[in-house]
Amino acid sequence: VIRREADKHDVRVYLVGGMVRDLILGLENNDLDFMVEGNIKYYLRALSRTFEENYTYNDKFKTGRIRLNSGYNLDFAVARSEVYTSPGALPEVETGEIVEDLFRRDFTVNALAIGVDSQNWGTLIDFFGGIHDIEHKKLRVLHRFSFLDDPTRIIRGLRLALRLGFSFQDKTNLLMKEALKFGNFKRISKPRIIKEFSLLFSKKMDRRITGLLKQFPIFHLLDLDPRVDESKFSIIKRAECILDYFRQKNYNIKEWLIRMVVLLDGVEEKKLANWGLNRGEREILTFPSVIDTIIDKLRTNSTPLKLKKLLEGFTLEQILLLLIYTEGKERKQVYKYINYLSKVDLKINGHDLIELGLKPGPVIKEVLDKVWEAKVDNGLKTRE
Ligand code: ATP
């Protein structure tokens, strides 16, 4: 369909980026990025009609998307040929739009394209040695200003290295370190950086992470300089165990925030001002500052009702952090809350009690608490 409609509308279409890389590596990927030379809007409309699926189109950026029922996401963009300000960054090849577009990409392994219209059908475009780098399992930038142009590529690089099991080519390795050491990150948008961090930390971490973070102190991009060494790995392992356990129980967890907290030992509120996070997310990142107080309370709050009152205001991520940072008896209390107490709710509420003749006031809450306690008591006995 992609090919037929391209021919009909006389546009050049290329499959580009990660999907080409993953095709060559034999990895699964549901996101197909296409670069279109020609009238993208008509092309999209025609595709959408033939696929019988809706499409979205952004006229300003000339990008569009079709989500297929089969689970594939098709993204379309016109070729981007930005001019780089540094003369050394300009390509020395005679370029068509596609080459300029590919030159703007992060790593050579992502700068491959395959023609999918009849004129270019099956033509692999590899101007920057991406195939060679895939064969040698190397991540290499396209020019030496790449990380200064866009430092988020450093975080993308780490994500790619972990996902593919690739390492950085020597020069790229050096450029990353230099950028992290000397780069000025004041002007880059923090939310963009956070977006990349959230993707990096959305996947389970293994032993490689501490080594990578030590070599490439990417938290500098957020103006932070935590100590990340091998000793961190025990807490990471514990966090991963807890995340595994709750993931299997189908809890919907913002895992990346938990990994950020563990690696950073929390973040000070004042640092978070322009990260573009909502209040809940900020409260998770700053949570370690109050954990000790909560642990103290866990020691003394022995009844189920007190435990519930202490923990019910916290988000799931905060509860999981408590599990990560507590031991022994306190940890057991938190497990008891999340696995059992938090699920006990009453079928009656204050309105029902008023209808039964109780006067509105504090007594309502007291009665509801008593009923809740009785229900828990009963439940605990049955469980025992
Ligand atoms: P994948 O590479 O598997 O598609 P991804 O989900 O990170 O991973 P996107 O963010 O959708 O990919 O980006 C698609 C393509 O766009 C990448 O393969 C890369 O070629 C390019 N790209 C994305 N972000 C950047 C960036 N900051 N600098 C340069 N190129 C980028």
Short mmCIF file of C-alpha atoms and ligand atoms in Angstrom, two decimals, residues 16-19 21-22 29 31 33 75 104-107 110-111 150 152-153 156 159-160 163 192 196 199, ligand 1:
data_model
loop_
_atom_site.label_atom_id
_atom_site.label_comp_id
_atom_site.label_asym_id
_atom_site.label_seq_id
_atom_site.Cartn_x
_atom_site.Cartn_y
_atom_site.Cartn_z
CA VAL A 16 14.19 5.54 7.87
CA GLY A 17 15.68 5.38 11.34
CA GLY A 18 15.29 2.73 14.00
CA MET A 19 13.13 0.37 11.99
CA ARG A 21 18.39 -0.72 11.97
CA ASP A 22 16.14 -3.27 13.68
CA ASN A 29 9.88 -2.94 16.13
CA ASP A 31 7.27 1.93 14.83
CA ASP A 33 9.21 6.09 10.31
CA ASP A 75 4.95 8.06 11.19
CA ARG A 104 20.60 15.32 11.18
CA ARG A 105 20.20 12.01 12.96
CA ASP A 106 21.89 10.90 16.14
CA PHE A 107 23.94 7.80 15.29
CA ASN A 110 19.92 5.24 12.85
CA ALA A 111 20.90 7.10 9.67
CA ASP A 150 21.71 18.32 20.90
CA THR A 152 19.84 14.69 24.57
CA ARG A 153 21.61 12.43 22.09
CA ARG A 156 19.67 8.37 23.65
CA ARG A 159 19.58 3.81 25.87
CA LEU A 160 20.62 2.43 22.51
CA ARG A 163 19.11 -2.05 24.27
CA ARG A 192 13.19 17.37 26.62
CA GLU A 196 14.86 11.04 27.31
CA LEU A 199 12.76 6.48 28.23
P1 ATP B 1 14.20 4.02 17.43
O1 ATP B 1 15.55 4.48 17.01
O2 ATP B 1 14.13 2.57 17.70
O3 ATP B 1 13.11 4.49 16.52
P2 ATP B 1 13.21 5.85 19.38
O4 ATP B 1 11.89 5.42 19.86
O5 ATP B 1 14.11 6.55 20.33
O6 ATP B 1 14.02 4.60 18.84
P3 ATP B 1 12.34 8.09 17.95
O7 ATP B 1 12.55 8.99 19.13
O8 ATP B 1 10.97 7.84 17.46
O9 ATP B 1 13.05 6.72 18.13
O10 ATP B 1 13.23 8.63 16.76
C1 ATP B 1 13.19 8.04 15.49
C2 ATP B 1 14.49 8.34 14.77
O11 ATP B 1 14.69 9.76 14.75
C3 ATP B 1 15.73 7.76 15.44
O12 ATP B 1 16.03 6.47 14.96
C4 ATP B 1 16.79 8.76 15.06
O13 ATP B 1 17.26 8.49 13.75
C5 ATP B 1 16.04 10.07 14.97
N1 ATP B 1 16.17 10.90 16.17
C6 ATP B 1 15.35 10.93 17.24
N2 ATP B 1 15.78 11.82 18.15
C7 ATP B 1 16.88 12.38 17.66
C8 ATP B 1 17.79 13.40 18.11
N3 ATP B 1 17.64 13.99 19.30
N4 ATP B 1 18.83 13.72 17.30
C9 ATP B 1 18.97 13.14 16.11
N5 ATP B 1 18.19 12.18 15.62
C10 ATP B 1 17.14 11.79 16.37
#
